[in-house]
CSV table of C-alpha atoms and ligand atoms in Angstrom, one decimal:
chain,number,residue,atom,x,y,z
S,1,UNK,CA,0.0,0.0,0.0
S,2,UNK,CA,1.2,3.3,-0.4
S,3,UNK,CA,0.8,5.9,2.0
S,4,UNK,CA,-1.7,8.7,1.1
S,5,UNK,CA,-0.8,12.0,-0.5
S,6,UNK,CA,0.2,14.7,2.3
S,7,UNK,CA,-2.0,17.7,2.1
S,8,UNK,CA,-1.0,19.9,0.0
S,9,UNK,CA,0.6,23.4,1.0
S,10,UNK,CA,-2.1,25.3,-0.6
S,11,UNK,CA,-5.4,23.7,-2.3
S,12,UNK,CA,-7.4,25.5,-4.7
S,13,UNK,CA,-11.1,23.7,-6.3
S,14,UNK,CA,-13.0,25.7,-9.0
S,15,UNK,CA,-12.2,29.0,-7.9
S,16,UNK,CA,-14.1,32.1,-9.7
S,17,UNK,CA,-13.7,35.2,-9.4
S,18,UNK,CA,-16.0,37.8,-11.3
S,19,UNK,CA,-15.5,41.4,-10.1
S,20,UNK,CA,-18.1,43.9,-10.4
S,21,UNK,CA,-18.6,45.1,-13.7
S,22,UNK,CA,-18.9,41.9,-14.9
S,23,UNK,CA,-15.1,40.9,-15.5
S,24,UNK,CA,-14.1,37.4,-15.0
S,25,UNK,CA,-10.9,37.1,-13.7
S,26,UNK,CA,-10.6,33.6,-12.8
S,27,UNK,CA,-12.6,30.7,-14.6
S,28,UNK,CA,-12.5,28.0,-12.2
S,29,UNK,CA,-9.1,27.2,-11.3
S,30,UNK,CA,-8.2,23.9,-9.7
S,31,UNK,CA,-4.7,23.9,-8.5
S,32,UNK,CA,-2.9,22.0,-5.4
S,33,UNK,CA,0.7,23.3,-4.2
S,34,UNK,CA,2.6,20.6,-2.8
S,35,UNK,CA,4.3,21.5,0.2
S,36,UNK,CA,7.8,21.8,0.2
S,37,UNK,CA,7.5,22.9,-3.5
S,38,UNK,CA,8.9,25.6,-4.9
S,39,UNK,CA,6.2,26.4,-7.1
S,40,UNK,CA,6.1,29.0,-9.9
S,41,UNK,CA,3.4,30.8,-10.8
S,42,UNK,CA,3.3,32.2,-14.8
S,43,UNK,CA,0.9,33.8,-16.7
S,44,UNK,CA,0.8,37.1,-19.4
S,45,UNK,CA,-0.4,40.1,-17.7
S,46,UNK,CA,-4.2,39.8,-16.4
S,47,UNK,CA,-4.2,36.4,-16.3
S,48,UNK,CA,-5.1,36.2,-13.5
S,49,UNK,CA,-2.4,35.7,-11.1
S,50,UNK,CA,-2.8,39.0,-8.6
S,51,UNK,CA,-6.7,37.9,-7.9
S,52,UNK,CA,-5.8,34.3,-7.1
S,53,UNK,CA,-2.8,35.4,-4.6
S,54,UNK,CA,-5.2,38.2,-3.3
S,55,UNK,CA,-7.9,35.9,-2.6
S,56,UNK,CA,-5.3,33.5,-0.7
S,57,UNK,CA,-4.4,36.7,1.2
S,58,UNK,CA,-8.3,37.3,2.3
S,59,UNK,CA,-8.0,40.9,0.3
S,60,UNK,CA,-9.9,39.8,-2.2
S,61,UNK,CA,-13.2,37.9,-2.0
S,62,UNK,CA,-14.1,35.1,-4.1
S,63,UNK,CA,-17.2,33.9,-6.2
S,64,UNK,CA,-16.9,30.6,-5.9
S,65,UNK,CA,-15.0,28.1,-5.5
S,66,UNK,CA,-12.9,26.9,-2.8
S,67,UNK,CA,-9.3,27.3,-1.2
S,68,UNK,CA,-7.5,25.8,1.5
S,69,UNK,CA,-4.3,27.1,3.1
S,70,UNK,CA,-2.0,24.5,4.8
S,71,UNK,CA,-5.0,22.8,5.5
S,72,UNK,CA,-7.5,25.2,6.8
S,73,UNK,CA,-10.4,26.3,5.0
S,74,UNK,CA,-10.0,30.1,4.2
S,75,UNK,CA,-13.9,30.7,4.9
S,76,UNK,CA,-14.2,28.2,8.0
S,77,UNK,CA,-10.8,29.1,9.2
S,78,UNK,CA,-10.0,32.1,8.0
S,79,UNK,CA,-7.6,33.2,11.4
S,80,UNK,CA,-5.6,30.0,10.8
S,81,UNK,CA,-5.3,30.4,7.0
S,82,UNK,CA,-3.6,33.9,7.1
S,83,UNK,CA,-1.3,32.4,10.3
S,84,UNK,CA,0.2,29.7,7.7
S,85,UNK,CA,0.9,32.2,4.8
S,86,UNK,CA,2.8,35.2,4.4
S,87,UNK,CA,2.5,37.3,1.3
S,88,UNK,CA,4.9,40.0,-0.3
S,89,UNK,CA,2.7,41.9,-2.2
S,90,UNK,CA,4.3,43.7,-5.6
S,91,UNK,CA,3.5,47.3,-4.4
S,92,UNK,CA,5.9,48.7,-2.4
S,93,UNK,CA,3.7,50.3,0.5
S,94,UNK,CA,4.9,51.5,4.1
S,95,UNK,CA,4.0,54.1,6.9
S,96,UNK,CA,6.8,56.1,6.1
S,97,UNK,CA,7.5,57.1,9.5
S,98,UNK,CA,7.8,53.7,11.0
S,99,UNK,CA,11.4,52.3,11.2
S,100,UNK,CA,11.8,49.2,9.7
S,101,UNK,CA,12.0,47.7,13.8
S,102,UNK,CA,8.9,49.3,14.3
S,103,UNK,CA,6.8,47.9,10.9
S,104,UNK,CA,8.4,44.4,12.3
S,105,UNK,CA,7.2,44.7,15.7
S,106,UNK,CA,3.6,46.1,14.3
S,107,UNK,CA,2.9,43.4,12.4
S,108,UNK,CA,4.1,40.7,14.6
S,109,UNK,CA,1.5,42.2,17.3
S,110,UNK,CA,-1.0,42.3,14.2
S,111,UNK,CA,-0.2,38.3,14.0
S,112,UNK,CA,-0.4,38.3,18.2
S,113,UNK,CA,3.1,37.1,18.1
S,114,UNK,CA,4.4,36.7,21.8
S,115,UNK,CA,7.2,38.8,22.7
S,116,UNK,CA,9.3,36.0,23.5
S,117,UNK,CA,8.8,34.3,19.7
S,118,UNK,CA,9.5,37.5,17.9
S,119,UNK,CA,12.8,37.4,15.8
S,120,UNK,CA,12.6,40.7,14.8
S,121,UNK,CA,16.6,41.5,14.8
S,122,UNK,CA,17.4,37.9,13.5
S,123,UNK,CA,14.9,38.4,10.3
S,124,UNK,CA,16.7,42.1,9.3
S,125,UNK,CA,19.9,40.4,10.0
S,126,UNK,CA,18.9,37.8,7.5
S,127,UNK,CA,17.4,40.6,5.2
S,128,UNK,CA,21.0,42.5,5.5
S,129,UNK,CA,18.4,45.6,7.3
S,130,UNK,CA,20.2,45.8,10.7
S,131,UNK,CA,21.8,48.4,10.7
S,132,UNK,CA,19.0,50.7,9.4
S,133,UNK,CA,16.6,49.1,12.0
S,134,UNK,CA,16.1,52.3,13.5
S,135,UNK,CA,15.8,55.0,10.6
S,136,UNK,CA,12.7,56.3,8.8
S,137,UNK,CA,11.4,53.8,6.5
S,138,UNK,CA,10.6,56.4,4.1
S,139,UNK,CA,14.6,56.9,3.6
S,140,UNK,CA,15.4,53.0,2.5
S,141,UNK,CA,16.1,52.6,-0.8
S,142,UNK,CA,13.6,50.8,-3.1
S,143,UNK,CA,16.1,47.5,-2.6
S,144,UNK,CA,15.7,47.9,1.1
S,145,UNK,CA,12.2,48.2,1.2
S,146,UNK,CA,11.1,45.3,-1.0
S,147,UNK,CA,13.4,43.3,1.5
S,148,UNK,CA,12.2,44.9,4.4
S,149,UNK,CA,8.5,43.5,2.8
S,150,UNK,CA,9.8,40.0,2.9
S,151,UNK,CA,10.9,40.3,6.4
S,152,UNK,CA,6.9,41.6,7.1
S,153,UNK,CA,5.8,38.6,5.6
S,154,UNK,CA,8.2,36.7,7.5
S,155,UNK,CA,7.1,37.7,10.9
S,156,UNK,CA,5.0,35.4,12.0
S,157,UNK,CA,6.5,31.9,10.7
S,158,UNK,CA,4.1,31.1,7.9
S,159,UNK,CA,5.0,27.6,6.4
S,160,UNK,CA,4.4,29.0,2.7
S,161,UNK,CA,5.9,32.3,1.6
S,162,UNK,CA,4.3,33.9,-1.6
S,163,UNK,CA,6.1,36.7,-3.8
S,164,UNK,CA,3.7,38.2,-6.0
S,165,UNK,CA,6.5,39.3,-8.9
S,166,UNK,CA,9.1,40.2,-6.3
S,167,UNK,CA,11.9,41.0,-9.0
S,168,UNK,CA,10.3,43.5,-10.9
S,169,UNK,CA,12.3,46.5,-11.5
S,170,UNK,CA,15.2,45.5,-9.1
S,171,UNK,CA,18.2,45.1,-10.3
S,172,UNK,CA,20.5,42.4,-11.0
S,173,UNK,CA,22.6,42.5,-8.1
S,174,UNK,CA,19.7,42.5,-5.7
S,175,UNK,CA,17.5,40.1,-7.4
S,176,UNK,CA,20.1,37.7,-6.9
S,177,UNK,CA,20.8,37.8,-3.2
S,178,UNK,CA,16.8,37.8,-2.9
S,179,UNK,CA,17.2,34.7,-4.2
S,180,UNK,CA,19.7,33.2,-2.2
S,181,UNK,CA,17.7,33.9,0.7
S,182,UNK,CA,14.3,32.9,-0.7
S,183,UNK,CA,16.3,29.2,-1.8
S,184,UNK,CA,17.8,29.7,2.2
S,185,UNK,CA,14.4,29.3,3.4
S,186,UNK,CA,13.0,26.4,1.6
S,187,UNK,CA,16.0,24.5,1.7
S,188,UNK,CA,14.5,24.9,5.3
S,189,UNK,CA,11.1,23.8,4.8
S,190,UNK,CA,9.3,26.8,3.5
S,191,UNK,CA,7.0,26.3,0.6
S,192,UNK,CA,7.6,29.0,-1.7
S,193,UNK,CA,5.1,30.2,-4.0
S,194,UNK,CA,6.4,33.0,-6.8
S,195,UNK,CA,4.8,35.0,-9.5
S,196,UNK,CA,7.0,35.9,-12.2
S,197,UNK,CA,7.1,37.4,-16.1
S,198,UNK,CA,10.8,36.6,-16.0
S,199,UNK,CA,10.7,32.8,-17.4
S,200,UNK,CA,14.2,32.4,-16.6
S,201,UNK,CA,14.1,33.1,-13.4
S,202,UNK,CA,11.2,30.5,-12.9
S,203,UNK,CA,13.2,28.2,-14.8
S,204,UNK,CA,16.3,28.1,-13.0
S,205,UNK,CA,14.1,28.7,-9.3
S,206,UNK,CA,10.8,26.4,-9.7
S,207,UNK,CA,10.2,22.8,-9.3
S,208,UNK,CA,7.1,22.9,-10.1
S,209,UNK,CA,5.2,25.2,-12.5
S,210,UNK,CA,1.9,26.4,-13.4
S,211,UNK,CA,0.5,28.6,-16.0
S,212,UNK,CA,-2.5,30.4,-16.3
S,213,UNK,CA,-4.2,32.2,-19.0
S,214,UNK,CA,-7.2,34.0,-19.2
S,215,UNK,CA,-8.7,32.9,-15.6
S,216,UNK,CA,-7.3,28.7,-16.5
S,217,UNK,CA,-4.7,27.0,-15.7
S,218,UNK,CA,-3.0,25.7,-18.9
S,219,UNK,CA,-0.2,23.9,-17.4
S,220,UNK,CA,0.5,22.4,-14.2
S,221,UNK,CA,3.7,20.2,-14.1
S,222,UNK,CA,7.3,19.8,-12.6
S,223,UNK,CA,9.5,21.5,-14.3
S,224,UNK,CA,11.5,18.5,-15.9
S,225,UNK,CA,8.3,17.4,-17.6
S,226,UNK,CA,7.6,21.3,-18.7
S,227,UNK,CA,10.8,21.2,-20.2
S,228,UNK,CA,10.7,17.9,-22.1
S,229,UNK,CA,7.9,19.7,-24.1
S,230,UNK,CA,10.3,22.1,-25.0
S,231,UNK,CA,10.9,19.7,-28.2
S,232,UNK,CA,10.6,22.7,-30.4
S,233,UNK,CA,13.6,24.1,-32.5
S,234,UNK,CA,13.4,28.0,-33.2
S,235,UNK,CA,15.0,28.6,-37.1
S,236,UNK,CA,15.3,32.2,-37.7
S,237,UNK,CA,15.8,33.6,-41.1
S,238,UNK,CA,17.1,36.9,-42.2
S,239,UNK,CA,15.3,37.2,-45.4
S,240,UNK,CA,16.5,39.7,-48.7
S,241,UNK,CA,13.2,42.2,-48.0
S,242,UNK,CA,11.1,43.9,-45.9
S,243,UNK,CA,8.3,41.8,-44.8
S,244,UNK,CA,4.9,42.8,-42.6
S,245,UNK,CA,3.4,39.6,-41.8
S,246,UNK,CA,4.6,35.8,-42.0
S,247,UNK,CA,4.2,34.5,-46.0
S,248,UNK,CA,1.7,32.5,-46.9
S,249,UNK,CA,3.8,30.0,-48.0
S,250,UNK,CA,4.2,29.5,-44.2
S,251,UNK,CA,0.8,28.9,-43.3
S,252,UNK,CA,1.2,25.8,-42.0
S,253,UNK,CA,4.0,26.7,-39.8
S,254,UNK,CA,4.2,28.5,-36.6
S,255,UNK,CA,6.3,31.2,-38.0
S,256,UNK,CA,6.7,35.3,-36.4
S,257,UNK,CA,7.9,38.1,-37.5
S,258,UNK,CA,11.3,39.4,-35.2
S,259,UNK,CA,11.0,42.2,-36.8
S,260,UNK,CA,10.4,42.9,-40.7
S,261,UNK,CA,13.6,41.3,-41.8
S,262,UNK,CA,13.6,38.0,-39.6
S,263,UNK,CA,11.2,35.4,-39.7
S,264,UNK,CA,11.1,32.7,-36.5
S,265,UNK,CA,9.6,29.5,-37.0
S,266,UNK,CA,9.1,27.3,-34.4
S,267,UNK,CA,8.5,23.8,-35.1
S,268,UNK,CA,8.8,20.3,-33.7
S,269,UNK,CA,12.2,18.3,-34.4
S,270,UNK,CA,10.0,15.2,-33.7
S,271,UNK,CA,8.3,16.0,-37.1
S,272,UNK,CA,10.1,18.5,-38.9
S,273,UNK,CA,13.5,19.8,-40.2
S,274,UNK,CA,14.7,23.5,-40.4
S,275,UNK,CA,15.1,22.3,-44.2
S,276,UNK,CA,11.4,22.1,-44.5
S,277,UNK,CA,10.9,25.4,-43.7
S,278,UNK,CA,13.3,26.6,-46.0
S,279,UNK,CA,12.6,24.7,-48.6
S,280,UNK,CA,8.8,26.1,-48.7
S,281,UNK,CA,10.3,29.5,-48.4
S,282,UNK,CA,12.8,29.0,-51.3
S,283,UNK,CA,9.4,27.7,-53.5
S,284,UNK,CA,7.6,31.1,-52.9
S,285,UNK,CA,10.6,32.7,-54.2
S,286,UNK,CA,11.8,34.3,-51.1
S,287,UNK,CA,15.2,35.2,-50.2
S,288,UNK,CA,17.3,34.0,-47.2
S,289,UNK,CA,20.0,35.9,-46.3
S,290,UNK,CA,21.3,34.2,-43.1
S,291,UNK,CA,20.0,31.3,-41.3
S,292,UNK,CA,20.5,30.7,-37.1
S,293,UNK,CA,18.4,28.2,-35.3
S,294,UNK,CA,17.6,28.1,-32.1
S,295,UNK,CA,16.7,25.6,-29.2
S,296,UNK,CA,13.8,26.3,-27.3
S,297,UNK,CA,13.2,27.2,-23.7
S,298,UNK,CA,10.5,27.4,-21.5
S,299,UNK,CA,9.3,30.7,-23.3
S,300,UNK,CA,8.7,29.0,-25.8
S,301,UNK,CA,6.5,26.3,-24.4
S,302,UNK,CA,4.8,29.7,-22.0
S,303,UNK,CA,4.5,31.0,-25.7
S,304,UNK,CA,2.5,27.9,-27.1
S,305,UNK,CA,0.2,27.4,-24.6
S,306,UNK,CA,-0.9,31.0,-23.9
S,307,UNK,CA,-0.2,32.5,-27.6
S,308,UNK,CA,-3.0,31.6,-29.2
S,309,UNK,CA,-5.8,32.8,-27.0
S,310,UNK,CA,-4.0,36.2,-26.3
S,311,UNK,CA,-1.9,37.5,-29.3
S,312,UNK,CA,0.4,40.2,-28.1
S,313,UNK,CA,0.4,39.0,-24.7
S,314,UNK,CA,4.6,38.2,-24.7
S,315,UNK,CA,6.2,36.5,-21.7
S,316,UNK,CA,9.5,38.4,-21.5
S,317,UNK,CA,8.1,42.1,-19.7
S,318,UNK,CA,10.2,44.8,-20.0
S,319,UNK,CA,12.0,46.1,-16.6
S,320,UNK,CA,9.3,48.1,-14.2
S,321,UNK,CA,9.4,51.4,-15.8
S,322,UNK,CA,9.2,52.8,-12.6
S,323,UNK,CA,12.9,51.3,-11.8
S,324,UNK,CA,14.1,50.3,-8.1
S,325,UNK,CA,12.2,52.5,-6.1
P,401,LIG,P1,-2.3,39.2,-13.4
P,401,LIG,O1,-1.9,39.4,-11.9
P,401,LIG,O2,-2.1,37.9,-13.9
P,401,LIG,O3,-1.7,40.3,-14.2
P,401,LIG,P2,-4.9,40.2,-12.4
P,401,LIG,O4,-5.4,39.2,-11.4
P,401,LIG,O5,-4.3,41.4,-11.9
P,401,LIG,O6,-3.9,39.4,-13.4
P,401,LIG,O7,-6.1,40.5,-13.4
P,401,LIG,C1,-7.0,39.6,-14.0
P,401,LIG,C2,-8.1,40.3,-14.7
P,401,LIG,O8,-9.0,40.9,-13.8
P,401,LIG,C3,-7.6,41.5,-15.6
P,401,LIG,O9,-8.4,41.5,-16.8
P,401,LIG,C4,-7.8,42.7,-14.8
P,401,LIG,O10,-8.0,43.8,-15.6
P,401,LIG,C5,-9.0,42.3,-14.0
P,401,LIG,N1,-9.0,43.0,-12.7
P,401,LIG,C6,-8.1,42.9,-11.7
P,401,LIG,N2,-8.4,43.6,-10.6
P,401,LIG,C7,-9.7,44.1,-10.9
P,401,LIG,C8,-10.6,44.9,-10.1
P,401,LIG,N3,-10.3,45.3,-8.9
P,401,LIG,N4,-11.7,45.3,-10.7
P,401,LIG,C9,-12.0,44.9,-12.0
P,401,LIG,N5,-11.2,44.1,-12.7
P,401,LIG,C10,-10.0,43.7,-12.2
């Protein structure tokens, strides 16, 4: 016999969400998170993503549906459901004139942490915040404050952490010692839960991933067996014009203009050759110039499965154009 499945970290059955004015932002979305995962989150922008981790967070109410956090029922047990889940929201949002101690302490009291549990100086020593512990908040640089966010959702011990797109607009240097910490903690049990439009990041973080799309989930696998779909080549073509939309020639391929002097056709090396796809270009008398081909990644997989219901909708966001603040 084998033993039964342990409850997942987070369980979500059929979940709706229709906000008023009639939009429907999620279309019944069954999902379980399996604790100790370290479970990525995709989707294009409005797919969905901010409602479902809102809802989880009790800031957003639901239609319909059904969610369970670490076991507890977020309608039965709503008190124990926020005490097993801390959430870093993407907006960066404090009293300005609370020092990062004080926001600490604040919410720890919000939690009804005891005094004696609190770890107040050991979590802005893990976030690198000691030494401003006792300054305005409002005089932390955008870096600072998005980690002095993690250390609020910290506070009171949750068992799953969730960053709602935690790396937008920070840069490079800080995005990776985020990291580091965020792998520090569940190599120590946490479940971590992220939201990301940065694919590579999901791909080198996440064990498991899922991606919605238009209020659905459209994928839900480990990453390995995300990846082993990923049995599409990318040939790009520089051809001898100016082009403004893939020839017809190409119909039957999935092919995209770059821009209007290279053509990318993805296809499957299980059924196809680059040559084919030259070959039908050569017989409508086009051009080529210069020939690369690709291997694809999990964008391109992201890019099959949400593509054809929202055209436009690319994976790869440019930086927050608001920077590190
Ligand atoms: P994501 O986080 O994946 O970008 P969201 O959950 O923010 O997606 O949004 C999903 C859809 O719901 C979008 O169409 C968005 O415009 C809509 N939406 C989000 N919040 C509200 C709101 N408060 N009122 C009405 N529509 C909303």
């Amino acid at each position: 016999m084998t033993s039964p499945a342990p409850t997942p970290a987070i369980r979500i059955r059929d979940l709706v969400k229709t906000y008023a004015g009639g939009k429907q932002a999620l279309r019944g979305v069954s999902l379980d998170i399996p604790q100790g995962s370290m479970f990525g989150l995709l989707g294009p922008n409005g797919a969905g993503k901010s409602t479902m981790i809102n809802i989880m967070a009790g800031l957003v109410n639901k239609t319909a549906g059904g969610v369970e956090i670490w076991g507890f029922d977020i309608d039965r047990d709503p008190r124990n459901a926020k005490a097993s889940i801390g959430i870093v929201p993407q907006e960066l949002m404090f009293d300005a004139f609370f020092t990062p101690y004080e926001v600490l302490e604040l919410q720890a009291g919000l939690y009804g942490v005891p005094r004696s549990r609190r770890r107040t100086m050991e979590i802005l020593e893990a976030m690198k915040l000691a030494d401003k512990a006792h300054v305005y908040s409002r005089t932390l640089s955008g870096g600072m404050k998005r980690r002095l966010l993690i250390a609020k959702a910290l506070i009171h011990n949750p068992p799953i952490l969730v960053l709602d797109e935690p790396t937008a607009g920070v840069d490079i240097e800080l995005r990776q010692q985020l990291w580091a910490y965020v792998r520090q903690l569940h190599a120590a049990g946490t479940t971590v839960v992220l939201t990301t439009h940065y694919l590579e990041e999901a791909q080198e973080l996440c064990d498991r991933i899922a991606i919605i799309n238009h209020g659905q989930v459209v994928a839900n696998e480990t990453k390995a067996s995300l990846m082993a779909q990923a049995h599409d080549k990318v040939v790009v073509v520089r051809l001898d014009r100016e082009i403004s939309s893939p020839p017809a020639c190409l119909a039957g391929f999935d092919a995209r203009l770059r821009d209007p002097w290279h053509l990318a056709v993805t296809y499957d090396t299980r059924r196809m050759s680059a040559g084919r796809v030259l070959g039908a270009l050569a017989e409508a008398g086009i051009g080529i110039e210069e020939v690369t081909t690709e291997e694809a990644d999990l964008e391109d997989v992201f890019l099959r499965l949400t593509q054809h219901q929202a055209p436009g909708a690319l994976a790869a966001a440019p930086e927050s154009p608001h920077g590190n603040q």
